[in-house]
Coordinates of C-alpha atoms in Angstrom, one line a residue:
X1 CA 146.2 200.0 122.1
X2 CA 150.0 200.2 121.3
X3 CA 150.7 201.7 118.1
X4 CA 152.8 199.2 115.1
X5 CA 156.4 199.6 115.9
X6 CA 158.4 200.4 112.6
X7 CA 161.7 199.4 112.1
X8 CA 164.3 201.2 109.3
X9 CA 167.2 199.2 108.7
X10 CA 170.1 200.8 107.0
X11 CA 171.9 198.9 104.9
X12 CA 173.9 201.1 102.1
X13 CA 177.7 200.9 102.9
X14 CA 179.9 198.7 101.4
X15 CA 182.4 198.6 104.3
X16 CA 185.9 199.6 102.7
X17 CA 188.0 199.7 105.9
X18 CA 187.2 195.5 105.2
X19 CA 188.4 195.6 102.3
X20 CA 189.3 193.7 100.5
X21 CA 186.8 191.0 101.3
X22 CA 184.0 194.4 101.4
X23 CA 183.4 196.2 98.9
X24 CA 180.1 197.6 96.6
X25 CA 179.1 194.5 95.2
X26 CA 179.8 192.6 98.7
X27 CA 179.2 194.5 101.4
X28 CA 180.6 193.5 104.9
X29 CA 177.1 193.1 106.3
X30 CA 176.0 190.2 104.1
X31 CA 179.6 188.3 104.9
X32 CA 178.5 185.0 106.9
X33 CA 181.5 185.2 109.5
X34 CA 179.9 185.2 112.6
X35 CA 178.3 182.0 114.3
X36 CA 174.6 181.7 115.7
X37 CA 173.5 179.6 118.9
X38 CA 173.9 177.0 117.3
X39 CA 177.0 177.0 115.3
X40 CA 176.0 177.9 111.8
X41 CA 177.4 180.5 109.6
X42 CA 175.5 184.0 109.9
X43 CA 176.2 187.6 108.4
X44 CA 175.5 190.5 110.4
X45 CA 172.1 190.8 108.6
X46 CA 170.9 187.6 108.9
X47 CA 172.1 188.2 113.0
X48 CA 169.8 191.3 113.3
X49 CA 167.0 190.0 111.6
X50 CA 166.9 187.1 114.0
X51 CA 166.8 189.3 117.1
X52 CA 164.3 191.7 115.9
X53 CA 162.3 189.0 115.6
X54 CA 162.9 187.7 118.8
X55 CA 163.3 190.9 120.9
X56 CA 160.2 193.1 119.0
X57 CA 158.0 190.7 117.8
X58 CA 155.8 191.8 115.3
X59 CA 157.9 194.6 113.9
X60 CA 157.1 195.8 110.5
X61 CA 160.5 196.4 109.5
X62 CA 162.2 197.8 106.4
X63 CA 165.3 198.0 104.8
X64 CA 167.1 201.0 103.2
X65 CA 169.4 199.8 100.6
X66 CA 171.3 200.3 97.5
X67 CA 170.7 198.9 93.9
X68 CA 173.9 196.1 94.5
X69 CA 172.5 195.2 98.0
X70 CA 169.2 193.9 97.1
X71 CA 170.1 190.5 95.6
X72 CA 172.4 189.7 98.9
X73 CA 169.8 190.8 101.2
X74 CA 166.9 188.4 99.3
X75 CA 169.3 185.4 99.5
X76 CA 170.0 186.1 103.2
X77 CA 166.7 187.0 104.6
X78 CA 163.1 185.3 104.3
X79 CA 159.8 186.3 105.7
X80 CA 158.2 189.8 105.3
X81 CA 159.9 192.4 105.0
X82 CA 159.8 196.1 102.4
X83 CA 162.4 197.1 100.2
X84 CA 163.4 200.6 99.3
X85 CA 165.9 201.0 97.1
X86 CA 167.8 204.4 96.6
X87 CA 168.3 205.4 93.2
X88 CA 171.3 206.7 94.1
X89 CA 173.5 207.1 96.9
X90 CA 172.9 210.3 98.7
X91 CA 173.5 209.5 102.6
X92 CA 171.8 208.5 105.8
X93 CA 169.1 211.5 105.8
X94 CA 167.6 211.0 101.9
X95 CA 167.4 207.4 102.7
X96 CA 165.5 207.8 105.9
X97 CA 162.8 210.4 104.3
X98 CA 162.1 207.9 101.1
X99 CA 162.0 205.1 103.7
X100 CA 159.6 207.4 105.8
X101 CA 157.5 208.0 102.5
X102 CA 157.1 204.5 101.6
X103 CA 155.8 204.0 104.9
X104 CA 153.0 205.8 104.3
X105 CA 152.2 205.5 100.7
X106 CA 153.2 201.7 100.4
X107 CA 153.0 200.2 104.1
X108 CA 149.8 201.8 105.6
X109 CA 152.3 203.5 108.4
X110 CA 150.5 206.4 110.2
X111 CA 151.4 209.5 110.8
X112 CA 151.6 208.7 114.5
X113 CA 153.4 206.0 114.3
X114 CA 156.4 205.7 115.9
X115 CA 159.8 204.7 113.3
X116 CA 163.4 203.9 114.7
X117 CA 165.7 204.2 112.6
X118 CA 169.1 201.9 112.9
X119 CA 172.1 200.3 111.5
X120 CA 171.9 196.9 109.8
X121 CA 175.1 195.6 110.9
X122 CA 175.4 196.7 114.8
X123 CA 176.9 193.7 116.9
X124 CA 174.8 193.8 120.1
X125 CA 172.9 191.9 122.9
X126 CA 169.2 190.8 122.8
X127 CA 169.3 193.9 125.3
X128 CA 169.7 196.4 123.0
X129 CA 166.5 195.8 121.0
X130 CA 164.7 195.6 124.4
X131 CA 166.0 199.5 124.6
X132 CA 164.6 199.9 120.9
X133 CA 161.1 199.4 122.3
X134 CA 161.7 201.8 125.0
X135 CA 162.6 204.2 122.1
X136 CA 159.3 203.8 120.6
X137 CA 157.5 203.8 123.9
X138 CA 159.7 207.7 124.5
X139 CA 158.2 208.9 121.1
X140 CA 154.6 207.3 121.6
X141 CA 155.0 209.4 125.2
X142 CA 155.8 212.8 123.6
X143 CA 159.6 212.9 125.4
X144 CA 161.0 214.6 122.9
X145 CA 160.5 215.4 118.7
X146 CA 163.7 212.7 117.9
X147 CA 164.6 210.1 120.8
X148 CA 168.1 208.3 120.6
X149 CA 169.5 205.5 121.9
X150 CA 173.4 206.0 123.6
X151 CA 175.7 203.8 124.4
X152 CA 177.7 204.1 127.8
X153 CA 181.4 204.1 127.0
X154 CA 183.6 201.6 127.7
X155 CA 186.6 203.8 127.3
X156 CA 187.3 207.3 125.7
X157 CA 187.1 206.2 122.4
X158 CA 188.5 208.5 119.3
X159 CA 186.3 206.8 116.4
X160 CA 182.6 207.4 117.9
X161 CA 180.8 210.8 118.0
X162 CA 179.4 211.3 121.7
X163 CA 175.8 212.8 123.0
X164 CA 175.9 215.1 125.8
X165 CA 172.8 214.8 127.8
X166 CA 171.7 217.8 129.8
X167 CA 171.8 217.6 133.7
X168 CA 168.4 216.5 134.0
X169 CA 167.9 212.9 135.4
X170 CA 165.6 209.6 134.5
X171 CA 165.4 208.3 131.3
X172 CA 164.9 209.7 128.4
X173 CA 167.0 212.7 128.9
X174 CA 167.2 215.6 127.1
X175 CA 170.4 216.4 124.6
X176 CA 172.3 219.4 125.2
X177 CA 174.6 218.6 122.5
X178 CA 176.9 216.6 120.4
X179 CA 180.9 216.2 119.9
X180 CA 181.8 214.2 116.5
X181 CA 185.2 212.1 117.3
X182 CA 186.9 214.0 119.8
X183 CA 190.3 213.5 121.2
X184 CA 190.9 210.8 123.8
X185 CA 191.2 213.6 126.3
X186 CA 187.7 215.5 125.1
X187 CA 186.0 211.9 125.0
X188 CA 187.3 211.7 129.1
X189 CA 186.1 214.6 130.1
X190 CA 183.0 214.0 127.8
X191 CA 182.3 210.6 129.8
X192 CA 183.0 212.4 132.8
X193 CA 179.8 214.6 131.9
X194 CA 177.1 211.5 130.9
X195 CA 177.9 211.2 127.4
X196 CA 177.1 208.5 125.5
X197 CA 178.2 207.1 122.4
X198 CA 176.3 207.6 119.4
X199 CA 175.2 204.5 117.9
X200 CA 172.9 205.6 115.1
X201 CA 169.5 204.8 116.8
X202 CA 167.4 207.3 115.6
X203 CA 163.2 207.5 116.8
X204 CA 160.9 209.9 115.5
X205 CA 156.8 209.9 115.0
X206 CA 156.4 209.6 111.2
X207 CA 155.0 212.7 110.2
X208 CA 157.7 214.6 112.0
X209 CA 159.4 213.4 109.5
X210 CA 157.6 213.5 106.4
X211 CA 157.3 217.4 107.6
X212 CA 160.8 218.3 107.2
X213 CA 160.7 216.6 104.1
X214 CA 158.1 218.8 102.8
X215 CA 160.4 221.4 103.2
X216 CA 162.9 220.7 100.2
X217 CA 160.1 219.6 97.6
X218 CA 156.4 219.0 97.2
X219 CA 156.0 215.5 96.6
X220 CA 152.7 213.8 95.0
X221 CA 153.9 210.4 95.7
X222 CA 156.0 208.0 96.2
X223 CA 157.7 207.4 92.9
X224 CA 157.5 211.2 92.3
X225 CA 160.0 211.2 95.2
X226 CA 161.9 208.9 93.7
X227 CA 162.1 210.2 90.5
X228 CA 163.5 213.3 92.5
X229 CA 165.8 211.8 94.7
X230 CA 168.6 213.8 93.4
X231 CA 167.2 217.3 94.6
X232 CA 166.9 216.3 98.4
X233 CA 170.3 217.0 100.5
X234 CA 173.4 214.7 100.4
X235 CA 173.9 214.6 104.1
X236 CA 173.9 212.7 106.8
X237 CA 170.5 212.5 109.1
X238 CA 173.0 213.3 112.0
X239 CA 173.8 216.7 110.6
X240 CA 170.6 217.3 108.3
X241 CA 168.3 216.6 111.2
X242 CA 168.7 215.5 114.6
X243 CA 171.7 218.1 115.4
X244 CA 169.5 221.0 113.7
X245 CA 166.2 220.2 116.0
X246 CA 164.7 221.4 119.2
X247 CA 163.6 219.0 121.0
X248 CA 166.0 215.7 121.2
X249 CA 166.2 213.5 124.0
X250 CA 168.2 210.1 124.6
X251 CA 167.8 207.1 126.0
X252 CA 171.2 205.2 128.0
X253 CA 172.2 201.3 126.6
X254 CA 174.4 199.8 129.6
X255 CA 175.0 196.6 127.1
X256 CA 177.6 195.7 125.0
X257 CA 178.0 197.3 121.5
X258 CA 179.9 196.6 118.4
X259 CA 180.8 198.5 115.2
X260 CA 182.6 195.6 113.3
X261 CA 183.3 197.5 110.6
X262 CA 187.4 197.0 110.6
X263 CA 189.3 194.3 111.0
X264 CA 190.4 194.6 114.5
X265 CA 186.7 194.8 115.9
X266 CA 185.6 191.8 113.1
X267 CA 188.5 189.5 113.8
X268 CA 187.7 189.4 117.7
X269 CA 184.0 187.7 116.3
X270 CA 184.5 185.6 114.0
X271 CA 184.2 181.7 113.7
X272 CA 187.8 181.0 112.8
X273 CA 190.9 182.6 112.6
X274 CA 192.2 180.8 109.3
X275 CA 189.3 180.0 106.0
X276 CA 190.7 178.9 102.7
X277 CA 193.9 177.5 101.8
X278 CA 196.4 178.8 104.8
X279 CA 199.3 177.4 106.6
X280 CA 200.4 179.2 109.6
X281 CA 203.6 178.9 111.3
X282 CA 202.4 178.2 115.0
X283 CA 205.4 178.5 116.2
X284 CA 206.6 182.3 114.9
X285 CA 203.1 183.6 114.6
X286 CA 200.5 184.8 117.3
X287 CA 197.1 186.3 117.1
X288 CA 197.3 185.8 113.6
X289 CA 193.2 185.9 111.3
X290 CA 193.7 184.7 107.6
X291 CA 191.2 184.5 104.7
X292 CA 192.0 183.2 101.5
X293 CA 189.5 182.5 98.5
X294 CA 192.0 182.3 95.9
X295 CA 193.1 179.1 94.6
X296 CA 196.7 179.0 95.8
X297 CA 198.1 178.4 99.1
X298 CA 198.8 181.3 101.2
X299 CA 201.7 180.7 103.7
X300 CA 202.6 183.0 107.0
X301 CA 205.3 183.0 109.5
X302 CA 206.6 185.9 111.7
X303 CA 203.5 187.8 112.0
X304 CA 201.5 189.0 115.2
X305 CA 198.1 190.6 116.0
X306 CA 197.5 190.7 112.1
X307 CA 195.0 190.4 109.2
X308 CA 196.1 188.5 106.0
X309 CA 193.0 188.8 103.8
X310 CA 193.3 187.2 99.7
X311 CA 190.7 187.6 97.4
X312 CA 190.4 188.4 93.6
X313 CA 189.6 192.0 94.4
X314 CA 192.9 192.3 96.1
X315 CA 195.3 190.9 99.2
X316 CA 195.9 193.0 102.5
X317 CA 198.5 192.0 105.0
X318 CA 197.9 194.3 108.2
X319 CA 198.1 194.9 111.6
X320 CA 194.4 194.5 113.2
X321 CA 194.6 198.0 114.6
X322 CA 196.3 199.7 111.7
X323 CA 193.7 198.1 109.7
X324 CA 191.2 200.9 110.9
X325 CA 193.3 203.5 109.2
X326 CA 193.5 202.0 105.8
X327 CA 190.6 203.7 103.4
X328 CA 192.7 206.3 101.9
X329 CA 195.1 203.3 100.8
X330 CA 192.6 201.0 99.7
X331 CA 191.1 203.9 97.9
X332 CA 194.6 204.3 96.2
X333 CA 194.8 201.0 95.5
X334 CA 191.9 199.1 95.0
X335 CA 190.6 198.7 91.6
X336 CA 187.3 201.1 90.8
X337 CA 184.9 197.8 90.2
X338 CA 184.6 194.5 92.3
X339 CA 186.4 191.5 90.7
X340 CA 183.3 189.7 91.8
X341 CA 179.6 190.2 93.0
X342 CA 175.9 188.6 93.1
X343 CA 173.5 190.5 91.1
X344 CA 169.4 190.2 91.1
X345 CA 170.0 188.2 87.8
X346 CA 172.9 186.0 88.6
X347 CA 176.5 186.6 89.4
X348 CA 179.9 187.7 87.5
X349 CA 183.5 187.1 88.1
X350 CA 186.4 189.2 86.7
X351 CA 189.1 187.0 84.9
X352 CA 191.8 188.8 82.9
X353 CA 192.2 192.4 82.4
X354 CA 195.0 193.8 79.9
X355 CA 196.5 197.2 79.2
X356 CA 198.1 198.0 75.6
X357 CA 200.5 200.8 74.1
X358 CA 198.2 202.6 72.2
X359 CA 196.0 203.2 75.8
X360 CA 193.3 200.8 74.9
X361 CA 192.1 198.1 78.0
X362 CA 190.3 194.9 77.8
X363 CA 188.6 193.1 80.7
X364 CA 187.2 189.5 80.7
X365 CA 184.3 188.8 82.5
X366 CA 182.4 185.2 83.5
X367 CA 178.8 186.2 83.4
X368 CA 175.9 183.5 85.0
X369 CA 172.5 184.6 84.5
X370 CA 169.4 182.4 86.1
X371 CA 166.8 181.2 84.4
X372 CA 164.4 183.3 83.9
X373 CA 166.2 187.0 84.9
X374 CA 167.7 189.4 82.7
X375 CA 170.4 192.0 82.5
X376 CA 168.3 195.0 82.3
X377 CA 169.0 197.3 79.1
X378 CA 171.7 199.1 79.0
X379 CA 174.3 201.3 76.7
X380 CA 177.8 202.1 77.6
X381 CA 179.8 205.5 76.3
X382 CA 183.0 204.1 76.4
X383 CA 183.5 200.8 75.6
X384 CA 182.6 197.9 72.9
X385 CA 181.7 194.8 74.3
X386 CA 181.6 191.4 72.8
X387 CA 179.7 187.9 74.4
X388 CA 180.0 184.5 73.6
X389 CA 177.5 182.5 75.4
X390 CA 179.0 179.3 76.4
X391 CA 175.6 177.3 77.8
X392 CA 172.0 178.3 78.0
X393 CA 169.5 179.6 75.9
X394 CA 167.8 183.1 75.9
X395 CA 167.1 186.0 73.6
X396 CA 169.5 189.1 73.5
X397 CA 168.1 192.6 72.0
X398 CA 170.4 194.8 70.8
X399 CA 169.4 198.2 69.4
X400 CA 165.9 197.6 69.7
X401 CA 165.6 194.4 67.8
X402 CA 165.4 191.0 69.6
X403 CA 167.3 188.0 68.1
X404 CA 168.1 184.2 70.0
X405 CA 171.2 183.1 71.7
X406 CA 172.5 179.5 72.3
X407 CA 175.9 178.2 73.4
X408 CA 178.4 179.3 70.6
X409 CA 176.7 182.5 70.0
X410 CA 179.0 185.7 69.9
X411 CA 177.2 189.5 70.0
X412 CA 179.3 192.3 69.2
X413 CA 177.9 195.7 70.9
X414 CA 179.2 199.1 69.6
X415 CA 179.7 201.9 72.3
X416 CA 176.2 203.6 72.6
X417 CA 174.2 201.0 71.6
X418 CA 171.5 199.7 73.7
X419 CA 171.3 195.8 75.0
X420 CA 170.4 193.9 76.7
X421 CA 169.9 189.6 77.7
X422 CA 166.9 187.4 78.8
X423 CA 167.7 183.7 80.3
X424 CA 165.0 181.3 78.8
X425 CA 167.6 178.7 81.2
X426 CA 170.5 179.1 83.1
X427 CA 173.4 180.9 80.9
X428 CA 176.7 181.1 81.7
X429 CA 179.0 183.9 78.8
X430 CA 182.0 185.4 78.6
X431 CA 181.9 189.5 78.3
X432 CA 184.9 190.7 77.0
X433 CA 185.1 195.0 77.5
X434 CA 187.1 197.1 74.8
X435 CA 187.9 200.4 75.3
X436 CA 190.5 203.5 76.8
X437 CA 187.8 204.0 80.0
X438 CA 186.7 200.5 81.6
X439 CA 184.6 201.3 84.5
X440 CA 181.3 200.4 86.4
X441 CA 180.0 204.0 86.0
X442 CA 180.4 203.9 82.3
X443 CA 176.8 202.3 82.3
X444 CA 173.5 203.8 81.2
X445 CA 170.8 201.8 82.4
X446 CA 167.1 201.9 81.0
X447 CA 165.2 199.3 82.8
X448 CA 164.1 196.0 82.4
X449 CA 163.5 195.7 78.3
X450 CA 160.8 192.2 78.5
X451 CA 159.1 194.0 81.8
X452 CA 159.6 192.3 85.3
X453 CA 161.4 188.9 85.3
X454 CA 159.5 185.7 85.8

């Protein structure tokens, strides 16, 4: 009898070379630009979900995430499925062990089992989950301590990291080594050897491993791990793991293969090449993609093979390919929070934001929290806040004692004091942020003060 086939999907990067339609609060795997069968709207989440359940029926799959993810990925994504949530972001290879750990303590996983291990947002064919169970079948077969999945080139490619396999033949075959982004003329004579691109399919039998993670802690259980996250390595399970052990092996993928993570790769994808309010001179413009979600019309003559993206986080006018290359200037650029983002309670939208002589900031914030949520309790070091709720009902704590909220209320909250707000119904308020320091970090977060939300 075949073993339960366990799926890790990661899903923790925000996608800045998308930017600035990507970013922390929404990440370019939960953005509904591609189309299914039959012409709807899908993210790249919603996409995968649909062929896992199609390709490897009766999966039990699970989803690595961050903190800001997890409200996206419930909206997009019904049915069973486990949640692990990092408690902080630390890479690809503490992810994968507090995945592998909540496989045993909270899934009934056994240490037998075999796990792969793969990207959330991969654009591929049906036939590349039908390699996924070969994975599996590699692992259940004893080929190798960590089986991969490679992709055959379609050209020398500068952006991809490359297996080497050894001279051995069949499939799986064992890794000789690995070459991270070469040169076009290293990844020719790479190709030229066998190797494949590196798509981030990882397979392993659990315990294997739930071993090496015995080997930076012991661990009593699963929320001990957690609690602990911070002492395990911030590294990638590339380098941490499969690069560092003995016996790899990998398995070839002939199909195609996306990683639609700029906006060259996206653009050639999507539904439409114009969404919002855009007018495009036909005449002077070719190969031209243009998103706009602000409320004011966008117009664009002259350009070719571009990207004109305009959001309230930001506007990028681009080449598609030079579009790759942009995460240092986004990082230069880009303010340090979204202007926008769905939370597990609700959703928030930045409106103004002003800067002063003396150094002091303010930013205004539209906050909507559903019925029945809250905004967990919180303090921040350096900034005041004030809230006037503008509709709903609920009850706000601050410092410890509990008091109720209508529309017209107004809370002031001194730096350092704890609060925090619980919707009896919908509530929409305005958060206005005083302070020298205005930033996402500046948040200290307690948990939910009335328990878990109704």
């Amino acid at each position: 009898m075949r073993q339960a086939i366990h799926i890790i999907l990661l899903s923790g990067g925000s996608g800045s070379r998308l930017w600035p339609l990507s970013n922390d609060a929404r990440s370019k795997q939960f953005l509904k630009v591609l189309r299914d069968a039959n012409g709807n709207h899908v993210s790249m989440v919603q996409r995968t979900f649909d062929q896992i359940e199609r390709v490897v029926p009766g999966a039990d799959v699970t989803v690595a995430t961050c903190a800001t993810q997890v409200r996206a990925l419930e909206m997009q994504v019904k049915g069973h499925y486990a949640e692990v949530v990092e408690p902080e972001r630390r890479d690809t290879a503490p992810a994968i062990m507090l995945a592998c750990e909540h496989l045993l303590a909270k899934q009934g996983a056994g240490l037998a089992d075999p796990v792969i291990v793969m990207p959330i947002d991969s654009y591929v064919e049906d036939a590349y989950f039908q390699k996924v169970a070969d994975v599996a079948s590699a692992i259940e077969a004893n080929a190798a301590d960590i089986v991969l999945l490679g992709v055959e080139p379609a050209y020398p490619s500068e952006k991809y990291g490359y297996i080497v396999p050894s001279e051995s033949q069949g499939s799986p075959r064992m890794v000789e080594c690995f070459t991270e982004k070469p040169n076009e003329a290293k990844a020719s004579e790479l190709i030229g050897r066998g190797a494949l691109w590196n798509c981030g399919v990882f397979g392993f039998r659990l315990g294997y491993v739930l071993d090496i993670l015995s080997q930076y802690g012991s661990y009593t259980s699963y929320e001990d791990l957690q609690s602990r996250y911070a002492e395990l390595p911030k590294n990638s399970f590339d380098y941490e793991v499969v690069e560092t052990a003995e016996s790899v092996a990998v398995i070839p993928y002939a199909g195609s293969w996306k990683d639609l993570g700029t906006w060259n790769t996206l653009t050639e994808e999507m539904g439409e090449s114009v969404s919002g309010r855009v007018s495009i001179d036909e005449d002077s413009c070719s190969d031209v993609h243009a998103i706009n979600e602000l409320g004011i019309p966008v117009v664009i003559a002259g350009l070719h093979d571009s990207v004109v993206v305009a959001t309230p986080d930001g506007v990028l006018v681009s080449g598609k390919e030079e579009s790759a290359h942009i995460k240092s200037l986004v990082k230069e650029a880009a303010e340090d929070r979204p202007m926008q983002g769905a939370m597990t309670w609700g959703s928030y939208r930045v409106v103004d934001s002003g800067s002063y002589r003396d150094g002091s900031r303010t930013i205004v914030k539209e906050i909507f929290v559903r019925a029945g949520s809250q905004i967990c309790e919180q303090s921040h070091v350096n900034r005041s806040e004030v809230w006037t709720i503008v509709s709903g009902e609920g009850l706000f704590s601050l410092a410890g004692r509990e008091r109720p909220v209508v529309a017209g209320s107004v809370v002031e909250i001194p730096a350092g004091v704890r609060h925090a707000l619980l919707a009896r119904t919908d509530i929409n308020a305005i958060e206005i942020q005083l302070g020298d320091i205005l930033v996402e970090s500046d948040s200290v977060r307690y948990g939910n003060h009335w328990g878990e939300s109704n």
